[in-house]
């Protein structure tokens, strides 16, 4: 879960997942948490995150809007960190459809930001922030100036104009990553976490009920977190299920994916 010192990435299809601590080398281990929702109403993420605050990195799903709005006391629950991958996607689709040179240049300019990100991925938040301030910030400012200039040259109702306005209308959210090294340039970690659900959607019909969906969300939480910590989920779950009935509840944290050590029997089998 996110707190004032953590960053949460969110993606929603018919399930939702939180993913944290992946792009930067924070002290906490990486993890994912899935929630089942029977529909896409905004009340579900609001309920999931009602005790959390800080920075929320997500797509433009309208159900998140209330989480960014000012409350009666003037405070906000979350600062929004927008996703450059979603911004880039529109230009990519336009380029594929029309071969627009403006769309191609937008892709190239955004690509330069990703080149910088590849060099600092996994480094400390302070290092990421420093590099972004010196290398990424000037490029982001130049992109905005260039984008605003393009809007004066192209039809206002065109897909290209809509793509530019999508980013420019939420510019503070798109530039938050420059000032906070914990924030990723996109929420692709959450998108990847949702991919098994999206790809296998027809196979999930066995869930059959809300209770089944919640059970699936719990299982996906364990599996994805194991994968994020470099484990083979099948080996991890097999070992846990064999050991947990004899394991002391006061030492249950030893079985968490980031603490787990395989049994001697498993080590011999692996060898």
PDB file of C-alpha atoms in Angstrom:
ATOM      1  CA  UNK A   1       0.000   0.000   0.000  1.00  0.00           C
ATOM      2  CA  UNK A   2       1.098   3.531  -0.453  1.00  0.00           C
ATOM      3  CA  UNK A   3       1.784   5.931   2.361  1.00  0.00           C
ATOM      4  CA  UNK A   4       3.156   9.439   2.382  1.00  0.00           C
ATOM      5  CA  UNK A   5       6.623   8.007   1.754  1.00  0.00           C
ATOM      6  CA  UNK A   6       5.745   5.435  -0.895  1.00  0.00           C
ATOM      7  CA  UNK A   7       4.546   5.508  -4.465  1.00  0.00           C
ATOM      8  CA  UNK A   8       1.651   3.409  -5.727  1.00  0.00           C
ATOM      9  CA  UNK A   9       1.093   2.459  -9.347  1.00  0.00           C
ATOM     10  CA  UNK A  10      -2.419   1.461 -10.280  1.00  0.00           C
ATOM     11  CA  UNK A  11      -4.091  -0.135 -13.232  1.00  0.00           C
ATOM     12  CA  UNK A  12      -7.684  -1.330 -13.460  1.00  0.00           C
ATOM     13  CA  UNK A  13      -9.453  -3.733 -15.774  1.00  0.00           C
ATOM     14  CA  UNK A  14     -11.920  -5.830 -13.808  1.00  0.00           C
ATOM     15  CA  UNK A  15      -9.318  -6.362 -11.156  1.00  0.00           C
ATOM     16  CA  UNK A  16      -6.878  -3.805  -9.820  1.00  0.00           C
ATOM     17  CA  UNK A  17      -3.288  -4.039  -8.753  1.00  0.00           C
ATOM     18  CA  UNK A  18      -0.925  -1.927  -6.688  1.00  0.00           C
ATOM     19  CA  UNK A  19       2.755  -2.261  -7.556  1.00  0.00           C
ATOM     20  CA  UNK A  20       5.506  -0.497  -5.672  1.00  0.00           C
ATOM     21  CA  UNK A  21       9.257  -0.156  -5.278  1.00  0.00           C
ATOM     22  CA  UNK A  22      10.299  -1.535  -8.659  1.00  0.00           C
ATOM     23  CA  UNK A  23      12.005   1.207 -10.745  1.00  0.00           C
ATOM     24  CA  UNK A  24      14.167   2.631  -7.948  1.00  0.00           C
ATOM     25  CA  UNK A  25      16.310   0.998  -5.270  1.00  0.00           C
ATOM     26  CA  UNK A  26      14.205   1.785  -2.218  1.00  0.00           C
ATOM     27  CA  UNK A  27      14.598  -0.048   1.059  1.00  0.00           C
ATOM     28  CA  UNK A  28      11.280  -1.925   0.834  1.00  0.00           C
ATOM     29  CA  UNK A  29      11.054  -5.101  -1.295  1.00  0.00           C
ATOM     30  CA  UNK A  30       9.000  -5.045  -4.499  1.00  0.00           C
ATOM     31  CA  UNK A  31       5.437  -6.259  -4.261  1.00  0.00           C
ATOM     32  CA  UNK A  32       2.035  -6.329  -5.935  1.00  0.00           C
ATOM     33  CA  UNK A  33      -1.444  -6.333  -4.425  1.00  0.00           C
ATOM     34  CA  UNK A  34      -4.503  -7.277  -6.488  1.00  0.00           C
ATOM     35  CA  UNK A  35      -8.084  -6.334  -5.671  1.00  0.00           C
ATOM     36  CA  UNK A  36     -11.188  -7.763  -7.263  1.00  0.00           C
ATOM     37  CA  UNK A  37     -14.020  -5.393  -8.186  1.00  0.00           C
ATOM     38  CA  UNK A  38     -17.338  -6.455  -9.734  1.00  0.00           C
ATOM     39  CA  UNK A  39     -17.349  -3.349 -11.964  1.00  0.00           C
ATOM     40  CA  UNK A  40     -15.275  -0.269 -12.857  1.00  0.00           C
ATOM     41  CA  UNK A  41     -16.947   2.235 -10.561  1.00  0.00           C
ATOM     42  CA  UNK A  42     -14.612   4.753  -8.957  1.00  0.00           C
ATOM     43  CA  UNK A  43     -15.846   3.832  -5.488  1.00  0.00           C
ATOM     44  CA  UNK A  44     -13.673   0.714  -5.534  1.00  0.00           C
ATOM     45  CA  UNK A  45     -10.207   2.330  -5.832  1.00  0.00           C
ATOM     46  CA  UNK A  46     -11.347   5.043  -3.421  1.00  0.00           C
ATOM     47  CA  UNK A  47     -12.224   2.383  -0.871  1.00  0.00           C
ATOM     48  CA  UNK A  48      -9.008   0.440  -1.443  1.00  0.00           C
ATOM     49  CA  UNK A  49      -6.924   3.585  -0.906  1.00  0.00           C
ATOM     50  CA  UNK A  50      -8.970   5.390   1.728  1.00  0.00           C
ATOM     51  CA  UNK A  51      -6.273   5.044   4.403  1.00  0.00           C
ATOM     52  CA  UNK A  52      -3.404   5.866   2.037  1.00  0.00           C
ATOM     53  CA  UNK A  53      -1.910   9.130   0.844  1.00  0.00           C
ATOM     54  CA  UNK A  54       1.057  10.382  -1.154  1.00  0.00           C
ATOM     55  CA  UNK A  55       1.614   9.932  -4.889  1.00  0.00           C
ATOM     56  CA  UNK A  56      -0.593   7.838  -7.145  1.00  0.00           C
ATOM     57  CA  UNK A  57       0.726   6.892 -10.568  1.00  0.00           C
ATOM     58  CA  UNK A  58      -1.995   5.600 -12.842  1.00  0.00           C
ATOM     59  CA  UNK A  59      -3.686   5.848 -16.197  1.00  0.00           C
ATOM     60  CA  UNK A  60      -6.361   8.442 -16.924  1.00  0.00           C
ATOM     61  CA  UNK A  61      -9.248   6.342 -15.593  1.00  0.00           C
ATOM     62  CA  UNK A  62     -11.926   8.810 -14.437  1.00  0.00           C
ATOM     63  CA  UNK A  63     -12.551   6.829 -11.255  1.00  0.00           C
ATOM     64  CA  UNK A  64      -9.283   8.139  -9.815  1.00  0.00           C
ATOM     65  CA  UNK A  65     -10.222  11.805 -10.163  1.00  0.00           C
ATOM     66  CA  UNK A  66     -11.707  12.162  -6.683  1.00  0.00           C
ATOM     67  CA  UNK A  67      -8.435  10.941  -5.194  1.00  0.00           C
ATOM     68  CA  UNK A  68      -6.645  13.974  -6.677  1.00  0.00           C
ATOM     69  CA  UNK A  69      -9.294  16.599  -5.883  1.00  0.00           C
ATOM     70  CA  UNK A  70      -8.926  19.054  -3.029  1.00  0.00           C
ATOM     71  CA  UNK A  71     -10.820  18.106   0.105  1.00  0.00           C
ATOM     72  CA  UNK A  72     -12.893  20.461   2.253  1.00  0.00           C
ATOM     73  CA  UNK A  73      -9.867  21.355   4.370  1.00  0.00           C
ATOM     74  CA  UNK A  74      -7.859  22.244   1.255  1.00  0.00           C
ATOM     75  CA  UNK A  75      -5.639  19.163   1.388  1.00  0.00           C
ATOM     76  CA  UNK A  76      -5.376  16.454  -1.244  1.00  0.00           C
ATOM     77  CA  UNK A  77      -5.112  12.723  -0.681  1.00  0.00           C
ATOM     78  CA  UNK A  78      -2.863  11.984  -3.646  1.00  0.00           C
ATOM     79  CA  UNK A  79      -0.695  13.904  -6.043  1.00  0.00           C
ATOM     80  CA  UNK A  80      -1.128  12.537  -9.545  1.00  0.00           C
ATOM     81  CA  UNK A  81       1.840  11.168 -11.480  1.00  0.00           C
ATOM     82  CA  UNK A  82       0.812  10.673 -15.099  1.00  0.00           C
ATOM     83  CA  UNK A  83       2.056   7.964 -17.435  1.00  0.00           C
ATOM     84  CA  UNK A  84       4.221   8.936 -20.428  1.00  0.00           C
ATOM     85  CA  UNK A  85       3.584   5.533 -22.029  1.00  0.00           C
ATOM     86  CA  UNK A  86      -0.109   6.414 -22.367  1.00  0.00           C
ATOM     87  CA  UNK A  87       0.856   9.832 -23.756  1.00  0.00           C
ATOM     88  CA  UNK A  88       3.253   8.235 -26.245  1.00  0.00           C
ATOM     89  CA  UNK A  89       0.716   5.595 -27.337  1.00  0.00           C
ATOM     90  CA  UNK A  90      -1.537   8.112 -29.113  1.00  0.00           C
ATOM     91  CA  UNK A  91       1.374   9.444 -31.191  1.00  0.00           C
ATOM     92  CA  UNK A  92       2.415   5.878 -32.011  1.00  0.00           C
ATOM     93  CA  UNK A  93      -1.090   5.047 -33.267  1.00  0.00           C
ATOM     94  CA  UNK A  94      -1.195   8.234 -35.351  1.00  0.00           C
ATOM     95  CA  UNK A  95       2.228   7.518 -36.849  1.00  0.00           C
ATOM     96  CA  UNK A  96       1.182   3.987 -37.811  1.00  0.00           C
ATOM     97  CA  UNK A  97      -2.032   5.232 -39.411  1.00  0.00           C
ATOM     98  CA  UNK A  98      -0.856   8.407 -41.184  1.00  0.00           C
ATOM     99  CA  UNK A  99       2.969   8.522 -41.099  1.00  0.00           C
ATOM    100  CA  UNK A 100       2.667  12.048 -39.697  1.00  0.00           C
ATOM    101  CA  UNK A 101       6.097  13.642 -39.354  1.00  0.00           C
ATOM    102  CA  UNK A 102       4.860  15.585 -36.320  1.00  0.00           C
ATOM    103  CA  UNK A 103       3.806  12.344 -34.629  1.00  0.00           C
ATOM    104  CA  UNK A 104       7.204  10.853 -35.545  1.00  0.00           C
ATOM    105  CA  UNK A 105       9.004  13.781 -33.939  1.00  0.00           C
ATOM    106  CA  UNK A 106       6.869  13.465 -30.802  1.00  0.00           C
ATOM    107  CA  UNK A 107       7.894   9.816 -30.562  1.00  0.00           C
ATOM    108  CA  UNK A 108      11.553  10.697 -31.025  1.00  0.00           C
ATOM    109  CA  UNK A 109      11.431  13.408 -28.362  1.00  0.00           C
ATOM    110  CA  UNK A 110       9.704  11.131 -25.847  1.00  0.00           C
ATOM    111  CA  UNK A 111      12.148   8.377 -26.776  1.00  0.00           C
ATOM    112  CA  UNK A 112      15.020  10.583 -25.625  1.00  0.00           C
ATOM    113  CA  UNK A 113      13.452  10.686 -22.152  1.00  0.00           C
ATOM    114  CA  UNK A 114      13.235   6.908 -22.108  1.00  0.00           C
ATOM    115  CA  UNK A 115      16.901   6.666 -23.106  1.00  0.00           C
ATOM    116  CA  UNK A 116      17.754   8.575 -19.934  1.00  0.00           C
ATOM    117  CA  UNK A 117      15.443   6.407 -17.855  1.00  0.00           C
ATOM    118  CA  UNK A 118      17.143   3.207 -19.006  1.00  0.00           C
ATOM    119  CA  UNK A 119      20.434   4.511 -17.635  1.00  0.00           C
ATOM    120  CA  UNK A 120      19.045   5.294 -14.155  1.00  0.00           C
ATOM    121  CA  UNK A 121      16.534   2.471 -13.699  1.00  0.00           C
ATOM    122  CA  UNK A 122      17.049   0.731 -10.372  1.00  0.00           C
ATOM    123  CA  UNK A 123      19.281   3.454  -8.921  1.00  0.00           C
ATOM    124  CA  UNK A 124      18.618   5.407  -5.724  1.00  0.00           C
ATOM    125  CA  UNK A 125      15.826   7.960  -5.816  1.00  0.00           C
ATOM    126  CA  UNK A 126      18.267  10.803  -5.165  1.00  0.00           C
ATOM    127  CA  UNK A 127      20.414   9.777  -8.133  1.00  0.00           C
ATOM    128  CA  UNK A 128      17.401   9.492 -10.426  1.00  0.00           C
ATOM    129  CA  UNK A 129      16.158  12.927  -9.415  1.00  0.00           C
ATOM    130  CA  UNK A 130      19.552  14.549  -9.964  1.00  0.00           C
ATOM    131  CA  UNK A 131      19.936  13.053 -13.446  1.00  0.00           C
ATOM    132  CA  UNK A 132      16.408  14.038 -14.411  1.00  0.00           C
ATOM    133  CA  UNK A 133      16.948  17.611 -13.274  1.00  0.00           C
ATOM    134  CA  UNK A 134      20.060  18.026 -15.401  1.00  0.00           C
ATOM    135  CA  UNK A 135      19.199  15.853 -18.426  1.00  0.00           C
ATOM    136  CA  UNK A 136      15.440  15.250 -18.637  1.00  0.00           C
ATOM    137  CA  UNK A 137      14.026  18.562 -17.438  1.00  0.00           C
ATOM    138  CA  UNK A 138      15.389  20.643 -20.364  1.00  0.00           C
ATOM    139  CA  UNK A 139      14.052  18.069 -22.836  1.00  0.00           C
ATOM    140  CA  UNK A 140      10.621  18.069 -21.184  1.00  0.00           C
ATOM    141  CA  UNK A 141      10.484  21.876 -21.292  1.00  0.00           C
ATOM    142  CA  UNK A 142      11.505  21.840 -24.960  1.00  0.00           C
ATOM    143  CA  UNK A 143       8.833  19.241 -25.694  1.00  0.00           C
ATOM    144  CA  UNK A 144       6.146  21.444 -24.162  1.00  0.00           C
ATOM    145  CA  UNK A 145       7.219  24.495 -26.146  1.00  0.00           C
ATOM    146  CA  UNK A 146       7.339  22.452 -29.329  1.00  0.00           C
ATOM    147  CA  UNK A 147       3.932  20.845 -28.623  1.00  0.00           C
ATOM    148  CA  UNK A 148       2.272  24.208 -28.023  1.00  0.00           C
ATOM    149  CA  UNK A 149       3.721  25.474 -31.292  1.00  0.00           C
ATOM    150  CA  UNK A 150       2.327  22.468 -33.181  1.00  0.00           C
ATOM    151  CA  UNK A 151      -1.170  23.167 -31.878  1.00  0.00           C
ATOM    152  CA  UNK A 152      -1.132  26.487 -33.726  1.00  0.00           C
ATOM    153  CA  UNK A 153      -0.383  24.697 -37.006  1.00  0.00           C
ATOM    154  CA  UNK A 154      -2.706  21.667 -37.042  1.00  0.00           C
ATOM    155  CA  UNK A 155      -6.525  21.311 -37.107  1.00  0.00           C
ATOM    156  CA  UNK A 156      -7.899  21.676 -33.602  1.00  0.00           C
ATOM    157  CA  UNK A 157     -10.216  18.664 -33.931  1.00  0.00           C
ATOM    158  CA  UNK A 158      -7.596  16.306 -35.327  1.00  0.00           C
ATOM    159  CA  UNK A 159      -6.398  13.214 -33.478  1.00  0.00           C
ATOM    160  CA  UNK A 160      -2.949  14.780 -33.346  1.00  0.00           C
ATOM    161  CA  UNK A 161      -4.291  17.880 -31.590  1.00  0.00           C
ATOM    162  CA  UNK A 162      -6.190  15.678 -29.135  1.00  0.00           C
ATOM    163  CA  UNK A 163      -2.994  13.762 -28.394  1.00  0.00           C
ATOM    164  CA  UNK A 164      -1.112  16.968 -27.603  1.00  0.00           C
ATOM    165  CA  UNK A 165      -3.931  18.372 -25.461  1.00  0.00           C
ATOM    166  CA  UNK A 166      -4.141  15.132 -23.459  1.00  0.00           C
ATOM    167  CA  UNK A 167      -0.639  15.758 -22.138  1.00  0.00           C
ATOM    168  CA  UNK A 168      -0.621  19.546 -21.968  1.00  0.00           C
ATOM    169  CA  UNK A 169      -3.877  19.667 -19.999  1.00  0.00           C
ATOM    170  CA  UNK A 170      -2.279  17.531 -17.250  1.00  0.00           C
ATOM    171  CA  UNK A 171       1.243  18.888 -17.475  1.00  0.00           C
ATOM    172  CA  UNK A 172       1.985  19.105 -13.705  1.00  0.00           C
ATOM    173  CA  UNK A 173       1.169  15.395 -13.440  1.00  0.00           C
ATOM    174  CA  UNK A 174       3.397  14.550 -16.402  1.00  0.00           C
ATOM    175  CA  UNK A 175       6.343  16.478 -14.937  1.00  0.00           C
ATOM    176  CA  UNK A 176       6.125  15.216 -11.357  1.00  0.00           C
ATOM    177  CA  UNK A 177       8.636  12.462 -12.122  1.00  0.00           C
ATOM    178  CA  UNK A 178      11.293  15.162 -12.664  1.00  0.00           C
ATOM    179  CA  UNK A 179      11.097  16.282  -9.032  1.00  0.00           C
ATOM    180  CA  UNK A 180      10.695  12.940  -7.268  1.00  0.00           C
ATOM    181  CA  UNK A 181      13.094  10.092  -7.989  1.00  0.00           C
ATOM    182  CA  UNK A 182      10.663   7.519  -6.594  1.00  0.00           C
ATOM    183  CA  UNK A 183       8.234   8.148  -9.436  1.00  0.00           C
ATOM    184  CA  UNK A 184       8.624   6.199 -12.671  1.00  0.00           C
ATOM    185  CA  UNK A 185       8.171   7.790 -16.066  1.00  0.00           C
ATOM    186  CA  UNK A 186       5.202   5.476 -16.593  1.00  0.00           C
ATOM    187  CA  UNK A 187       3.067   2.917 -14.790  1.00  0.00           C
ATOM    188  CA  UNK A 188       4.119   0.020 -17.002  1.00  0.00           C
ATOM    189  CA  UNK A 189       4.931  -2.100 -13.950  1.00  0.00           C
ATOM    190  CA  UNK A 190       1.238  -2.109 -13.057  1.00  0.00           C
ATOM    191  CA  UNK A 191       0.252  -2.650 -16.687  1.00  0.00           C
ATOM    192  CA  UNK A 192       2.512  -5.712 -16.830  1.00  0.00           C
ATOM    193  CA  UNK A 193       0.953  -6.939 -13.611  1.00  0.00           C
ATOM    194  CA  UNK A 194      -2.487  -6.749 -15.223  1.00  0.00           C
ATOM    195  CA  UNK A 195      -1.454  -8.456 -18.444  1.00  0.00           C
ATOM    196  CA  UNK A 196      -2.078 -12.034 -17.205  1.00  0.00           C
ATOM    197  CA  UNK A 197      -5.624 -10.996 -16.316  1.00  0.00           C
ATOM    198  CA  UNK A 198      -6.216  -9.324 -19.666  1.00  0.00           C
ATOM    199  CA  UNK A 199      -4.660 -12.086 -21.773  1.00  0.00           C
ATOM    200  CA  UNK A 200      -6.351 -14.900 -19.869  1.00  0.00           C
ATOM    201  CA  UNK A 201      -9.699 -13.183 -19.350  1.00  0.00           C
ATOM    202  CA  UNK A 202     -11.703 -16.028 -20.860  1.00  0.00           C
ATOM    203  CA  UNK A 203      -9.872 -18.504 -18.655  1.00  0.00           C
ATOM    204  CA  UNK A 204     -10.873 -16.604 -15.525  1.00  0.00           C
ATOM    205  CA  UNK A 205     -14.551 -17.436 -15.977  1.00  0.00           C
ATOM    206  CA  UNK A 206     -14.066 -20.274 -13.509  1.00  0.00           C
ATOM    207  CA  UNK A 207     -14.004 -17.678 -10.711  1.00  0.00           C
ATOM    208  CA  UNK A 208     -17.767 -17.723 -11.080  1.00  0.00           C
ATOM    209  CA  UNK A 209     -18.612 -15.320  -8.253  1.00  0.00           C
ATOM    210  CA  UNK A 210     -17.359 -12.301  -6.346  1.00  0.00           C
ATOM    211  CA  UNK A 211     -15.871 -14.645  -3.753  1.00  0.00           C
ATOM    212  CA  UNK A 212     -14.059 -16.534  -6.493  1.00  0.00           C
ATOM    213  CA  UNK A 213     -12.761 -13.264  -7.909  1.00  0.00           C
ATOM    214  CA  UNK A 214     -11.444 -12.232  -4.512  1.00  0.00           C
ATOM    215  CA  UNK A 215      -9.718 -15.595  -4.138  1.00  0.00           C
ATOM    216  CA  UNK A 216      -8.121 -15.138  -7.545  1.00  0.00           C
ATOM    217  CA  UNK A 217      -6.928 -11.666  -6.533  1.00  0.00           C
ATOM    218  CA  UNK A 218      -5.258 -13.127  -3.431  1.00  0.00           C
ATOM    219  CA  UNK A 219      -3.571 -15.817  -5.542  1.00  0.00           C
ATOM    220  CA  UNK A 220      -2.357 -13.276  -8.108  1.00  0.00           C
ATOM    221  CA  UNK A 221      -0.960 -11.125  -5.299  1.00  0.00           C
ATOM    222  CA  UNK A 222       1.217 -14.000  -4.101  1.00  0.00           C
ATOM    223  CA  UNK A 223       2.261 -15.131  -7.584  1.00  0.00           C
ATOM    224  CA  UNK A 224       3.166 -11.692  -8.944  1.00  0.00           C
ATOM    225  CA  UNK A 225       5.028 -10.679  -5.797  1.00  0.00           C
ATOM    226  CA  UNK A 226       7.027 -13.910  -5.958  1.00  0.00           C
ATOM    227  CA  UNK A 227       7.933 -13.154  -9.590  1.00  0.00           C
ATOM    228  CA  UNK A 228       8.941  -9.586  -8.725  1.00  0.00           C
ATOM    229  CA  UNK A 229      11.338 -10.973  -6.113  1.00  0.00           C
ATOM    230  CA  UNK A 230      12.991 -13.288  -8.644  1.00  0.00           C
ATOM    231  CA  UNK A 231      11.307 -16.515  -7.517  1.00  0.00           C
ATOM    232  CA  UNK A 232       9.776 -19.373  -9.465  1.00  0.00           C
ATOM    233  CA  UNK A 233       6.133 -19.046  -8.298  1.00  0.00           C
ATOM    234  CA  UNK A 234       5.463 -22.775  -8.620  1.00  0.00           C
ATOM    235  CA  UNK A 235       8.492 -23.753  -6.541  1.00  0.00           C
ATOM    236  CA  UNK A 236       7.700 -21.057  -3.986  1.00  0.00           C
ATOM    237  CA  UNK A 237       4.047 -22.046  -3.575  1.00  0.00           C
ATOM    238  CA  UNK A 238       4.851 -25.764  -3.470  1.00  0.00           C
ATOM    239  CA  UNK A 239       7.305 -25.211  -0.643  1.00  0.00           C
ATOM    240  CA  UNK A 240       5.031 -22.847   1.273  1.00  0.00           C
ATOM    241  CA  UNK A 241       2.038 -25.194   1.114  1.00  0.00           C
ATOM    242  CA  UNK A 242       4.187 -28.086   2.348  1.00  0.00           C
ATOM    243  CA  UNK A 243       5.634 -26.110   5.262  1.00  0.00           C
ATOM    244  CA  UNK A 244       2.998 -23.703   6.450  1.00  0.00           C
ATOM    245  CA  UNK A 245       0.963 -26.142   8.592  1.00  0.00           C
ATOM    246  CA  UNK A 246       4.041 -26.745  10.813  1.00  0.00           C
ATOM    247  CA  UNK A 247       5.348 -23.179  10.699  1.00  0.00           C
ATOM    248  CA  UNK A 248       5.028 -20.999  13.778  1.00  0.00           C
ATOM    249  CA  UNK A 249       2.662 -18.091  13.267  1.00  0.00           C
ATOM    250  CA  UNK A 250       5.097 -15.810  15.108  1.00  0.00           C
ATOM    251  CA  UNK A 251       7.628 -16.471  12.312  1.00  0.00           C
ATOM    252  CA  UNK A 252       5.251 -16.212   9.357  1.00  0.00           C
ATOM    253  CA  UNK A 253       7.285 -13.349   7.930  1.00  0.00           C
ATOM    254  CA  UNK A 254      10.001 -15.901   7.083  1.00  0.00           C
ATOM    255  CA  UNK A 255       7.726 -17.237   4.343  1.00  0.00           C
ATOM    256  CA  UNK A 256       7.179 -13.904   2.616  1.00  0.00           C
ATOM    257  CA  UNK A 257       8.653 -13.863  -0.900  1.00  0.00           C
ATOM    258  CA  UNK A 258      11.480 -11.444  -0.032  1.00  0.00           C
ATOM    259  CA  UNK A 259      12.494 -13.511   3.038  1.00  0.00           C
ATOM    260  CA  UNK A 260      11.808 -17.050   1.809  1.00  0.00           C
ATOM    261  CA  UNK A 261      14.605 -19.607   1.742  1.00  0.00           C
ATOM    262  CA  UNK A 262      13.967 -22.979   0.056  1.00  0.00           C
ATOM    263  CA  UNK A 263      14.189 -26.150   2.108  1.00  0.00           C
ATOM    264  CA  UNK A 264      17.251 -28.379   1.952  1.00  0.00           C
ATOM    265  CA  UNK A 265      15.263 -30.917  -0.087  1.00  0.00           C
ATOM    266  CA  UNK A 266      14.472 -28.312  -2.710  1.00  0.00           C
ATOM    267  CA  UNK A 267      18.102 -27.227  -2.859  1.00  0.00           C
ATOM    268  CA  UNK A 268      19.142 -30.810  -3.549  1.00  0.00           C
ATOM    269  CA  UNK A 269      16.485 -31.162  -6.247  1.00  0.00           C
ATOM    270  CA  UNK A 270      17.582 -27.930  -7.902  1.00  0.00           C
ATOM    271  CA  UNK A 271      21.202 -29.089  -7.871  1.00  0.00           C
TER     272      UNK A 271
END
